[in-house]
Amino acid sequence: MHPSLESAALPADAIEIGRITDAWGIKGWFKVLPHSASPEALFSSKAWFLLPPDRPMKPKRSTATASAPVSQTNWNEPLLLPIKEVKNHSDSVVACAHGLEDRNAAESLRGARIFVPRSSFPAAADGEYYWVDLLGLQVVNREGLDLGQVRDLMSTGPQTVLVIEAAPETEGGKALERMIPFVSAFVDGVDLPGKRITVDWQPDY
């Protein structure tokens, strides 16, 4: 059985930031696998929205909530998890929540997907950007040539790399993929309102 948690409307700007992987200890703590190497939103949010593993995200328009025990067989709505504490432990993140008092309660949430509203993210420092804000941006070089759209980002250790997908050169051809390090040597600027990244990069690099 899941603990008694409120069902809640999923915010329209909800972003998946991690998953609950397992219980940790015997007092209701659980392990979290963040989707980002810098999971600031996990630490700053006082409440997380949970969805069952691999359930499609469909934000609800209703703001009504109801509190009731939920079992794994009827967990169909987003659940609101009020967070008590989050901390780094070794090479992972662990957390505890109000209403989860023992290991069984924590285990009942194994695999749950964690969402928080984008509006609740702490402000990024000057020159820093959240990965989610870069996805979908158009990438152009200094000459104004369109290099494609940011499809993904990946961490290579010391730096982040933009994975850019461009339209195929011929009709029916495969989409082109470019990888550009997200560092000042190659990135001139990021215009979030304009949904554009300007780079010092040529299409034949």
C-alpha angles and dihedrals in degrees: 000000000000117000119259103279131162119254109227142182111265110237115247090237095048115146125197106235104167150327137254106244106180148328118284118208125333103286101077099275119140139194121247129203107207120210091218132057087227105046098179092147091061090058098041099047117089092198133033128203114225130205127184116261113291095354111149113251110246112168113218123226095210118091094199118120135190132196117221141133110271126203128202090253096058102031098127104134132065112269126215113227113195106214121222101178140350125191144163114255119185104308096337143062123248130187144177130207139201109266096029106100105157144027094265091057091050093047090054089069096051110140095015115150115234121220132178130178114266087227090065095058113114114252113272118238119254109287093015126108138188113244092233090060092055097051112104096016117139116242121214131171128230091273091056095252113152109237097180141264130304105255099168145346129224134191117231094183108263095033146023122243126210112225105209127192118203131189114268116266092232131037110269092014127127121274114259120240124209129182119206123179110240095230133120092253089070106017114074097180149332120229106191096178089048091043091229139124119198117208141180094235138120125218092239095054 
